[in-house]
Amino acid sequence: MTRHETLDLDKARIAGGVASDQKHDSAHKHVSGEAVYIDDMPEPVGTLHACLGLSEVAHGAITNIDLSKVRAAPGVVTVLTADDIPGENDISPTGLHDEPIFANERVQFFGQPIFAVIADTREAARRAGRLAKINYAEEPALIDIADAGADARLVTAPLKLERGDSAAAIAAAPHSIKGQMRVGGQDHFYLEGQIAFAMPGEDGDVTVFSSTQHPSEVQHMVAHALDVPSHAVTIEVRRMGGGFGGKETQANLFAVVSAIAAKKLNRPVKLRPDRDDDMTATGKRHDFLIDYEVGFDDEGAILGVDFTYAARCGYAADLSGAVTDRALFHCDNTYFYPAARAVSRPLYTNTVSNTAFRGFGGPQGMVGAERIIDEVAFALGKDPLEIRKKNLYGTDDRNVTPYHQTVEDNVAERVIAELEESSGYAARRREIAAFNTKSPVIKRGLALTPVKFGISFTATHFNQAGALVHVYTDGSVHLNHGGTEMGQGLYTKVAQVVAEEFQIDIDQVKITATTTGKVPNTSATAASSGSDLNGMAAQDAARQIKDRLIDFASEAHDVPKDQVVFLPGRVRIGNREIPFAELIREAYMARIQLSAAGFYKTPKIHWNRDKGEGRPFYYFAYGAACAEVSIDTLTGEYMVEQVDILHETGRSLNRAIDIGQIEGGFIQGMGWLTTEELVWDGKGRLRTHAPSTYKIPLASDRPKVFNVALADWAENAEPTVHRSKAVGEPPFMLAMCVLHALSDAVASVADHKVCPRLDAPATPERVLMAVERVRAEGAR
């Protein structure tokens, strides 16, 4: 026994197990610049670089393509068009065959890829791409969904949710209000842009290093484009510099183009677009027009609602069906509607095909729910928080959603009550009212908004995951699973789960790159389910190995199985304790299998889309946030003075990482609702396609006081991994409190008698226009 093993026998707790605050496994590499991203990988001799040639009109037929000058440009090796695709010219993730790799007859949005240049250097490829001469027969383009009309084209089938007779409930209600709200889109603005690096192999094989959240889908797309079986394609990703949903389907294009070029030329090919091209050619969060009608009584209890959620989906379906479905799933947020009707309108437009973004339609759905709360509050002259609390879901009754799922884990009321007290909401409300009375220009606002977010893929078959665990003879462990690491700490959390199972220190668990060659048929790392799915799969693999070890130790040492217990760094076998590594060596010598493939599928969930009924979510995550803002009524400029958050993550696997996710998610959500604005001109050109024109929040935009707390009493009602809850997407929606605090400040100019109806993003211009409108209406 070595000295190290002797010391292990004295350990009371492993280092890095579940529920310990562990730093992100690559945090030190991120801040030092040592973390290896795809563009940091050494380039083999002969590496070529690709650049996409993009459409310069939004809609029309291609009448002529002249690429002769492109081919003749210095450094150019070849040019790819639709004719060079060996297999299928399609990267549609839904199988609708509506999203070509290269347009070859007509274009449907400004920035649609038509060809790719492959050259010795990236600069040579980019310069050559500008030499193309392409003629179009332009046709009218539909850009804004407000211009779509009642009989507009849809990219996919709409959804309708209905429970009760909402029309009758609204008609019979003492009060009713109709309105419309516009909610803007959002660019993902990941720090690492889209990129793919393809390496050709023998026997038709190709390996693609792709910055993707969905390696298996990229594998399938590359295989279809190359017309080879999936086993000939390997996709690998160690880390992404951010994804946020933008690398769930949007990575397909770049991987496919680089792979086609690599196989055609039998040389490595890298494709890293310029940031402007990246923003122009890739999908974004859907912007919505929400039409609503609400009926309510004298006390503010909602009696019936009717929503229509129209979304700018772009020219192809992509994930728009699922995104607009989820918007409807969250049109209730934390509120019970006795009668409800909600329909989606996934509208075709001549813009880039929009895609997944953190929350996946849920944020847009919740913003609609919170707008009707404001409408009711202003109509009755009440504090919006009072209306929110009055309409919360119950526990034993008033607990059925518009999609007929019973809410069984409701803790919204407790979360709101605790935050209301800890943030000093009531006292601050009085102080702000007094301040606004004396301040003619600067007005303050306060709002507290809750969040209930459903966890699971709404496409049931995606709720599965696999993992691979090897234990080597020295007691070290190799871990691989289908989840991808985009900065959210998934690798660390899953490693903690494995360390906990074996009761070994986390530094004995090797975290390895996600690859389709080890764990096949994986789901996207999305829907906040990365830890839920992959953690359970890894736990299953570890437990298979543990069970074999227990069986072996019981038989070899002639003790009952229940007397084989894994302790920190060691295993107790009857009255004897031996180091974990010693048991592993003994098991190996006895020919015990020390490797296992784990698997997990989410139980209980089901969904009938045709009926609009089912249980699409395994459980709900809850939180609440309180924001205080100040606005300048002469300019519309504003500051976020303070934010207080209480969020529940179940039994947190890693509080440090979870708090980081909450902080980051909140700021990103705040950006969506305040500063980040996407603008297309009449020609369909995206005008906000660079950091100079697209404004994500700066460090100076964060709340001056920012308090984040986890609900230490929380525990998942469902048997998830260690009873934890998802934390990727739910915090994003907490930022609704900032929009409603701004609305509250605007409303103060007319003594809170007029609903500001502040649209998002609430830029200073929109705030100023709302101030002027509210002041004018209040003076009537």
PDB file of C-alpha atoms in Angstrom, residues 50-268:
ATOM      1  CA  ALA A  50     -13.341  27.924 -47.126  1.00  0.00           C
ATOM      2  CA  CYS A  51     -15.521  31.003 -47.475  1.00  0.00           C
ATOM      3  CA  LEU A  52     -19.215  31.137 -48.308  1.00  0.00           C
ATOM      4  CA  GLY A  53     -20.614  33.198 -51.161  1.00  0.00           C
ATOM      5  CA  LEU A  54     -23.885  34.753 -50.029  1.00  0.00           C
ATOM      6  CA  SER A  55     -26.926  36.050 -51.853  1.00  0.00           C
ATOM      7  CA  GLU A  56     -27.256  39.810 -52.268  1.00  0.00           C
ATOM      8  CA  VAL A  57     -31.024  39.857 -52.692  1.00  0.00           C
ATOM      9  CA  ALA A  58     -33.769  38.649 -50.367  1.00  0.00           C
ATOM     10  CA  HIS A  59     -36.038  36.887 -52.848  1.00  0.00           C
ATOM     11  CA  GLY A  60     -35.855  35.929 -56.468  1.00  0.00           C
ATOM     12  CA  ALA A  61     -34.711  33.529 -59.165  1.00  0.00           C
ATOM     13  CA  ILE A  62     -31.034  33.103 -59.968  1.00  0.00           C
ATOM     14  CA  THR A  63     -30.730  33.830 -63.680  1.00  0.00           C
ATOM     15  CA  ASN A  64     -26.957  33.503 -64.071  1.00  0.00           C
ATOM     16  CA  ILE A  65     -23.933  32.572 -61.974  1.00  0.00           C
ATOM     17  CA  ASP A  66     -20.477  33.540 -63.252  1.00  0.00           C
ATOM     18  CA  LEU A  67     -17.725  32.256 -60.957  1.00  0.00           C
ATOM     19  CA  SER A  68     -14.873  32.437 -63.467  1.00  0.00           C
ATOM     20  CA  LYS A  69     -13.107  35.290 -61.709  1.00  0.00           C
ATOM     21  CA  VAL A  70     -13.520  33.504 -58.388  1.00  0.00           C
ATOM     22  CA  ARG A  71     -11.842  30.368 -59.740  1.00  0.00           C
ATOM     23  CA  ALA A  72      -9.026  32.418 -61.279  1.00  0.00           C
ATOM     24  CA  ALA A  73      -8.283  34.390 -58.121  1.00  0.00           C
ATOM     25  CA  PRO A  74      -4.901  33.904 -56.401  1.00  0.00           C
ATOM     26  CA  GLY A  75      -4.771  30.935 -54.027  1.00  0.00           C
ATOM     27  CA  VAL A  76      -8.119  29.431 -55.035  1.00  0.00           C
ATOM     28  CA  VAL A  77      -8.101  25.633 -55.290  1.00  0.00           C
ATOM     29  CA  THR A  78     -11.743  25.031 -56.161  1.00  0.00           C
ATOM     30  CA  VAL A  79     -15.256  26.420 -55.912  1.00  0.00           C
ATOM     31  CA  LEU A  80     -18.225  24.389 -54.698  1.00  0.00           C
ATOM     32  CA  THR A  81     -21.825  24.828 -55.841  1.00  0.00           C
ATOM     33  CA  ALA A  82     -24.936  22.698 -55.526  1.00  0.00           C
ATOM     34  CA  ASP A  83     -23.653  20.558 -58.427  1.00  0.00           C
ATOM     35  CA  ASP A  84     -20.671  19.455 -56.328  1.00  0.00           C
ATOM     36  CA  ILE A  85     -22.746  17.870 -53.558  1.00  0.00           C
ATOM     37  CA  PRO A  86     -22.426  14.060 -53.840  1.00  0.00           C
ATOM     38  CA  GLY A  87     -25.605  13.391 -51.890  1.00  0.00           C
ATOM     39  CA  GLU A  88     -28.574  15.471 -50.851  1.00  0.00           C
ATOM     40  CA  ASN A  89     -28.550  19.267 -51.086  1.00  0.00           C
ATOM     41  CA  ASP A  90     -30.416  19.718 -47.812  1.00  0.00           C
ATOM     42  CA  ILE A  91     -29.689  20.357 -44.135  1.00  0.00           C
ATOM     43  CA  SER A  92     -33.253  20.594 -42.867  1.00  0.00           C
ATOM     44  CA  PRO A  93     -33.299  19.261 -39.279  1.00  0.00           C
ATOM     45  CA  THR A  94     -36.980  18.307 -39.539  1.00  0.00           C
ATOM     46  CA  GLY A  95     -36.807  16.361 -42.767  1.00  0.00           C
ATOM     47  CA  LEU A  96     -38.958  18.849 -44.693  1.00  0.00           C
ATOM     48  CA  HIS A  97     -36.214  19.278 -47.333  1.00  0.00           C
ATOM     49  CA  ASP A  98     -36.697  23.036 -47.332  1.00  0.00           C
ATOM     50  CA  GLU A  99     -33.187  24.192 -46.418  1.00  0.00           C
ATOM     51  CA  PRO A 100     -30.602  23.702 -49.176  1.00  0.00           C
ATOM     52  CA  ILE A 101     -26.880  23.753 -48.498  1.00  0.00           C
ATOM     53  CA  PHE A 102     -26.411  25.923 -51.584  1.00  0.00           C
ATOM     54  CA  ALA A 103     -29.206  27.737 -53.389  1.00  0.00           C
ATOM     55  CA  ASN A 104     -29.128  26.762 -57.075  1.00  0.00           C
ATOM     56  CA  GLU A 105     -32.312  28.099 -58.673  1.00  0.00           C
ATOM     57  CA  ARG A 106     -33.711  30.777 -56.374  1.00  0.00           C
ATOM     58  CA  VAL A 107     -32.817  32.586 -53.189  1.00  0.00           C
ATOM     59  CA  GLN A 108     -35.165  33.249 -50.298  1.00  0.00           C
ATOM     60  CA  PHE A 109     -33.210  35.577 -48.010  1.00  0.00           C
ATOM     61  CA  PHE A 110     -30.400  38.101 -48.184  1.00  0.00           C
ATOM     62  CA  GLY A 111     -27.271  36.196 -47.161  1.00  0.00           C
ATOM     63  CA  GLN A 112     -28.320  32.731 -48.353  1.00  0.00           C
ATOM     64  CA  PRO A 113     -25.266  30.610 -49.316  1.00  0.00           C
ATOM     65  CA  ILE A 114     -24.907  30.012 -53.071  1.00  0.00           C
ATOM     66  CA  PHE A 115     -21.332  28.741 -53.340  1.00  0.00           C
ATOM     67  CA  ALA A 116     -18.129  28.219 -51.358  1.00  0.00           C
ATOM     68  CA  VAL A 117     -14.563  29.140 -52.267  1.00  0.00           C
ATOM     69  CA  ILE A 118     -11.760  26.839 -51.147  1.00  0.00           C
ATOM     70  CA  ALA A 119      -8.346  28.464 -51.065  1.00  0.00           C
ATOM     71  CA  ASP A 120      -4.866  28.199 -49.572  1.00  0.00           C
ATOM     72  CA  THR A 121      -5.614  30.863 -46.963  1.00  0.00           C
ATOM     73  CA  ARG A 122      -8.709  32.271 -45.320  1.00  0.00           C
ATOM     74  CA  GLU A 123      -7.957  35.748 -46.652  1.00  0.00           C
ATOM     75  CA  ALA A 124      -7.566  34.447 -50.202  1.00  0.00           C
ATOM     76  CA  ALA A 125     -10.890  32.651 -49.976  1.00  0.00           C
ATOM     77  CA  ARG A 126     -12.666  35.742 -48.651  1.00  0.00           C
ATOM     78  CA  ARG A 127     -11.191  38.031 -51.314  1.00  0.00           C
ATOM     79  CA  ALA A 128     -12.055  35.609 -54.094  1.00  0.00           C
ATOM     80  CA  GLY A 129     -15.628  35.211 -52.932  1.00  0.00           C
ATOM     81  CA  ARG A 130     -16.313  38.872 -53.610  1.00  0.00           C
ATOM     82  CA  LEU A 131     -15.543  38.443 -57.304  1.00  0.00           C
ATOM     83  CA  ALA A 132     -18.655  36.409 -58.104  1.00  0.00           C
ATOM     84  CA  LYS A 133     -21.127  37.798 -60.644  1.00  0.00           C
ATOM     85  CA  ILE A 134     -24.639  36.587 -59.914  1.00  0.00           C
ATOM     86  CA  ASN A 135     -27.765  37.877 -61.618  1.00  0.00           C
ATOM     87  CA  TYR A 136     -31.214  37.661 -60.082  1.00  0.00           C
ATOM     88  CA  ALA A 137     -34.793  38.239 -61.151  1.00  0.00           C
ATOM     89  CA  GLU A 138     -35.874  39.925 -57.968  1.00  0.00           C
ATOM     90  CA  GLU A 139     -39.320  39.291 -56.552  1.00  0.00           C
ATOM     91  CA  PRO A 140     -41.233  41.021 -53.755  1.00  0.00           C
ATOM     92  CA  ALA A 141     -39.923  40.017 -50.339  1.00  0.00           C
ATOM     93  CA  LEU A 142     -41.898  39.590 -47.137  1.00  0.00           C
ATOM     94  CA  ILE A 143     -39.692  40.823 -44.314  1.00  0.00           C
ATOM     95  CA  ASP A 144     -41.868  41.886 -41.373  1.00  0.00           C
ATOM     96  CA  ILE A 145     -44.499  39.568 -39.925  1.00  0.00           C
ATOM     97  CA  ALA A 146     -46.758  42.565 -39.383  1.00  0.00           C
ATOM     98  CA  ASP A 147     -47.159  42.622 -43.183  1.00  0.00           C
ATOM     99  CA  ALA A 148     -47.983  38.920 -43.496  1.00  0.00           C
ATOM    100  CA  GLY A 149     -51.778  39.116 -43.564  1.00  0.00           C
ATOM    101  CA  ALA A 150     -54.439  36.711 -42.387  1.00  0.00           C
ATOM    102  CA  ASP A 151     -53.816  34.089 -45.090  1.00  0.00           C
ATOM    103  CA  ALA A 152     -50.031  34.173 -44.812  1.00  0.00           C
ATOM    104  CA  ARG A 153     -47.816  31.227 -45.685  1.00  0.00           C
ATOM    105  CA  LEU A 154     -46.669  29.085 -42.767  1.00  0.00           C
ATOM    106  CA  VAL A 155     -43.398  27.155 -42.638  1.00  0.00           C
ATOM    107  CA  THR A 156     -44.903  24.333 -40.575  1.00  0.00           C
ATOM    108  CA  ALA A 157     -48.210  23.264 -39.076  1.00  0.00           C
ATOM    109  CA  PRO A 158     -49.530  25.559 -36.323  1.00  0.00           C
ATOM    110  CA  LEU A 159     -50.590  24.398 -32.870  1.00  0.00           C
ATOM    111  CA  LYS A 160     -53.727  25.142 -30.901  1.00  0.00           C
ATOM    112  CA  LEU A 161     -54.071  24.682 -27.144  1.00  0.00           C
ATOM    113  CA  GLU A 162     -57.539  24.874 -25.683  1.00  0.00           C
ATOM    114  CA  ARG A 163     -59.084  24.183 -22.317  1.00  0.00           C
ATOM    115  CA  GLY A 164     -62.606  25.362 -21.573  1.00  0.00           C
ATOM    116  CA  ASP A 165     -64.545  27.936 -23.589  1.00  0.00           C
ATOM    117  CA  SER A 166     -62.361  31.028 -23.554  1.00  0.00           C
ATOM    118  CA  ALA A 167     -64.617  33.075 -25.844  1.00  0.00           C
ATOM    119  CA  ALA A 168     -67.600  32.544 -23.556  1.00  0.00           C
ATOM    120  CA  ALA A 169     -65.531  33.225 -20.426  1.00  0.00           C
ATOM    121  CA  ILE A 170     -64.196  36.492 -21.827  1.00  0.00           C
ATOM    122  CA  ALA A 171     -67.632  37.575 -23.045  1.00  0.00           C
ATOM    123  CA  ALA A 172     -69.172  36.920 -19.628  1.00  0.00           C
ATOM    124  CA  ALA A 173     -66.355  38.571 -17.661  1.00  0.00           C
ATOM    125  CA  PRO A 174     -66.998  41.913 -15.908  1.00  0.00           C
ATOM    126  CA  HIS A 175     -63.965  43.357 -17.713  1.00  0.00           C
ATOM    127  CA  SER A 176     -62.071  42.484 -20.879  1.00  0.00           C
ATOM    128  CA  ILE A 177     -59.119  43.956 -22.763  1.00  0.00           C
ATOM    129  CA  LYS A 178     -57.604  43.336 -26.188  1.00  0.00           C
ATOM    130  CA  GLY A 179     -54.110  44.259 -27.254  1.00  0.00           C
ATOM    131  CA  GLN A 180     -51.019  43.440 -29.270  1.00  0.00           C
ATOM    132  CA  MET A 181     -47.395  43.194 -28.235  1.00  0.00           C
ATOM    133  CA  ARG A 182     -44.225  43.013 -30.309  1.00  0.00           C
ATOM    134  CA  VAL A 183     -41.305  41.035 -28.893  1.00  0.00           C
ATOM    135  CA  GLY A 184     -37.983  41.309 -30.704  1.00  0.00           C
ATOM    136  CA  GLY A 185     -35.561  38.593 -31.718  1.00  0.00           C
ATOM    137  CA  GLN A 186     -31.975  38.151 -30.572  1.00  0.00           C
ATOM    138  CA  ASP A 187     -28.636  37.156 -32.036  1.00  0.00           C
ATOM    139  CA  HIS A 188     -26.747  34.477 -30.103  1.00  0.00           C
ATOM    140  CA  PHE A 189     -23.509  36.462 -30.266  1.00  0.00           C
ATOM    141  CA  TYR A 190     -21.428  33.558 -29.030  1.00  0.00           C
ATOM    142  CA  LEU A 191     -17.786  34.519 -28.413  1.00  0.00           C
ATOM    143  CA  GLU A 192     -16.622  31.673 -30.663  1.00  0.00           C
ATOM    144  CA  GLY A 193     -18.378  31.944 -33.999  1.00  0.00           C
ATOM    145  CA  GLN A 194     -19.481  29.067 -36.181  1.00  0.00           C
ATOM    146  CA  ILE A 195     -16.585  26.895 -37.298  1.00  0.00           C
ATOM    147  CA  ALA A 196     -15.863  23.447 -38.678  1.00  0.00           C
ATOM    148  CA  PHE A 197     -12.597  21.660 -39.493  1.00  0.00           C
ATOM    149  CA  ALA A 198     -12.873  18.533 -41.653  1.00  0.00           C
ATOM    150  CA  MET A 199     -10.170  15.868 -41.905  1.00  0.00           C
ATOM    151  CA  PRO A 200     -10.492  13.293 -44.697  1.00  0.00           C
ATOM    152  CA  GLY A 201      -9.724   9.674 -43.914  1.00  0.00           C
ATOM    153  CA  GLU A 202      -9.439   6.426 -45.802  1.00  0.00           C
ATOM    154  CA  ASP A 203     -12.335   4.213 -46.917  1.00  0.00           C
ATOM    155  CA  GLY A 204     -14.624   7.190 -47.392  1.00  0.00           C
ATOM    156  CA  ASP A 205     -14.302   8.305 -43.768  1.00  0.00           C
ATOM    157  CA  VAL A 206     -14.231  11.899 -42.584  1.00  0.00           C
ATOM    158  CA  THR A 207     -13.754  13.430 -39.146  1.00  0.00           C
ATOM    159  CA  VAL A 208     -15.223  16.868 -38.531  1.00  0.00           C
ATOM    160  CA  PHE A 209     -14.320  19.013 -35.551  1.00  0.00           C
ATOM    161  CA  SER A 210     -17.475  21.055 -35.222  1.00  0.00           C
ATOM    162  CA  SER A 211     -18.595  23.770 -32.824  1.00  0.00           C
ATOM    163  CA  THR A 212     -21.996  22.166 -32.376  1.00  0.00           C
ATOM    164  CA  GLN A 213     -24.503  21.392 -29.651  1.00  0.00           C
ATOM    165  CA  HIS A 214     -25.813  18.421 -31.633  1.00  0.00           C
ATOM    166  CA  PRO A 215     -22.967  16.184 -32.860  1.00  0.00           C
ATOM    167  CA  SER A 216     -25.271  13.360 -33.984  1.00  0.00           C
ATOM    168  CA  GLU A 217     -27.361  15.659 -36.154  1.00  0.00           C
ATOM    169  CA  VAL A 218     -24.226  17.102 -37.754  1.00  0.00           C
ATOM    170  CA  GLN A 219     -23.074  13.525 -38.355  1.00  0.00           C
ATOM    171  CA  HIS A 220     -26.333  12.704 -40.139  1.00  0.00           C
ATOM    172  CA  MET A 221     -26.231  15.879 -42.230  1.00  0.00           C
ATOM    173  CA  VAL A 222     -22.642  15.294 -43.349  1.00  0.00           C
ATOM    174  CA  ALA A 223     -23.432  11.657 -44.158  1.00  0.00           C
ATOM    175  CA  HIS A 224     -26.459  12.607 -46.267  1.00  0.00           C
ATOM    176  CA  ALA A 225     -24.550  15.310 -48.117  1.00  0.00           C
ATOM    177  CA  LEU A 226     -21.648  12.964 -48.849  1.00  0.00           C
ATOM    178  CA  ASP A 227     -23.997  10.049 -49.584  1.00  0.00           C
ATOM    179  CA  VAL A 228     -22.191   7.780 -47.120  1.00  0.00           C
ATOM    180  CA  PRO A 229     -23.407   5.829 -44.059  1.00  0.00           C
ATOM    181  CA  SER A 230     -23.291   7.518 -40.683  1.00  0.00           C
ATOM    182  CA  HIS A 231     -20.506   5.163 -39.563  1.00  0.00           C
ATOM    183  CA  ALA A 232     -18.184   6.871 -42.068  1.00  0.00           C
ATOM    184  CA  VAL A 233     -18.571  10.227 -40.324  1.00  0.00           C
ATOM    185  CA  THR A 234     -17.196  11.143 -36.904  1.00  0.00           C
ATOM    186  CA  ILE A 235     -18.033  14.449 -35.246  1.00  0.00           C
ATOM    187  CA  GLU A 236     -15.970  15.671 -32.308  1.00  0.00           C
ATOM    188  CA  VAL A 237     -16.326  18.703 -30.051  1.00  0.00           C
ATOM    189  CA  ARG A 238     -14.353  19.322 -26.881  1.00  0.00           C
ATOM    190  CA  ARG A 239     -15.809  22.730 -26.081  1.00  0.00           C
ATOM    191  CA  MET A 240     -17.652  25.649 -27.619  1.00  0.00           C
ATOM    192  CA  GLY A 241     -17.157  29.294 -26.887  1.00  0.00           C
ATOM    193  CA  GLY A 242     -20.859  29.698 -26.285  1.00  0.00           C
ATOM    194  CA  GLY A 243     -23.839  28.202 -28.065  1.00  0.00           C
ATOM    195  CA  PHE A 244     -27.165  29.292 -26.525  1.00  0.00           C
ATOM    196  CA  GLY A 245     -29.079  27.238 -29.115  1.00  0.00           C
ATOM    197  CA  GLY A 246     -27.319  28.890 -32.046  1.00  0.00           C
ATOM    198  CA  LYS A 247     -25.208  25.788 -32.562  1.00  0.00           C
ATOM    199  CA  GLU A 248     -28.012  23.246 -32.342  1.00  0.00           C
ATOM    200  CA  THR A 249     -28.863  23.269 -36.062  1.00  0.00           C
ATOM    201  CA  GLN A 250     -26.864  26.195 -37.445  1.00  0.00           C
ATOM    202  CA  ALA A 251     -23.569  24.294 -37.255  1.00  0.00           C
ATOM    203  CA  ASN A 252     -24.845  21.898 -39.938  1.00  0.00           C
ATOM    204  CA  LEU A 253     -24.034  24.205 -42.859  1.00  0.00           C
ATOM    205  CA  PHE A 254     -20.420  24.803 -41.906  1.00  0.00           C
ATOM    206  CA  ALA A 255     -19.663  21.161 -41.131  1.00  0.00           C
ATOM    207  CA  VAL A 256     -21.240  19.942 -44.353  1.00  0.00           C
ATOM    208  CA  VAL A 257     -19.415  22.424 -46.585  1.00  0.00           C
ATOM    209  CA  SER A 258     -16.038  21.718 -44.992  1.00  0.00           C
ATOM    210  CA  ALA A 259     -16.615  17.954 -45.236  1.00  0.00           C
ATOM    211  CA  ILE A 260     -17.631  18.072 -48.913  1.00  0.00           C
ATOM    212  CA  ALA A 261     -14.523  20.095 -49.723  1.00  0.00           C
ATOM    213  CA  ALA A 262     -12.250  17.849 -47.656  1.00  0.00           C
ATOM    214  CA  LYS A 263     -13.484  14.698 -49.363  1.00  0.00           C
ATOM    215  CA  LYS A 264     -13.378  16.217 -52.836  1.00  0.00           C
ATOM    216  CA  LEU A 265      -9.814  17.493 -52.440  1.00  0.00           C
ATOM    217  CA  ASN A 266      -8.563  14.882 -49.949  1.00  0.00           C
ATOM    218  CA  ARG A 267      -7.137  17.676 -47.827  1.00  0.00           C
ATOM    219  CA  PRO A 268      -8.129  19.165 -44.463  1.00  0.00           C
TER     220      PRO A 268
END
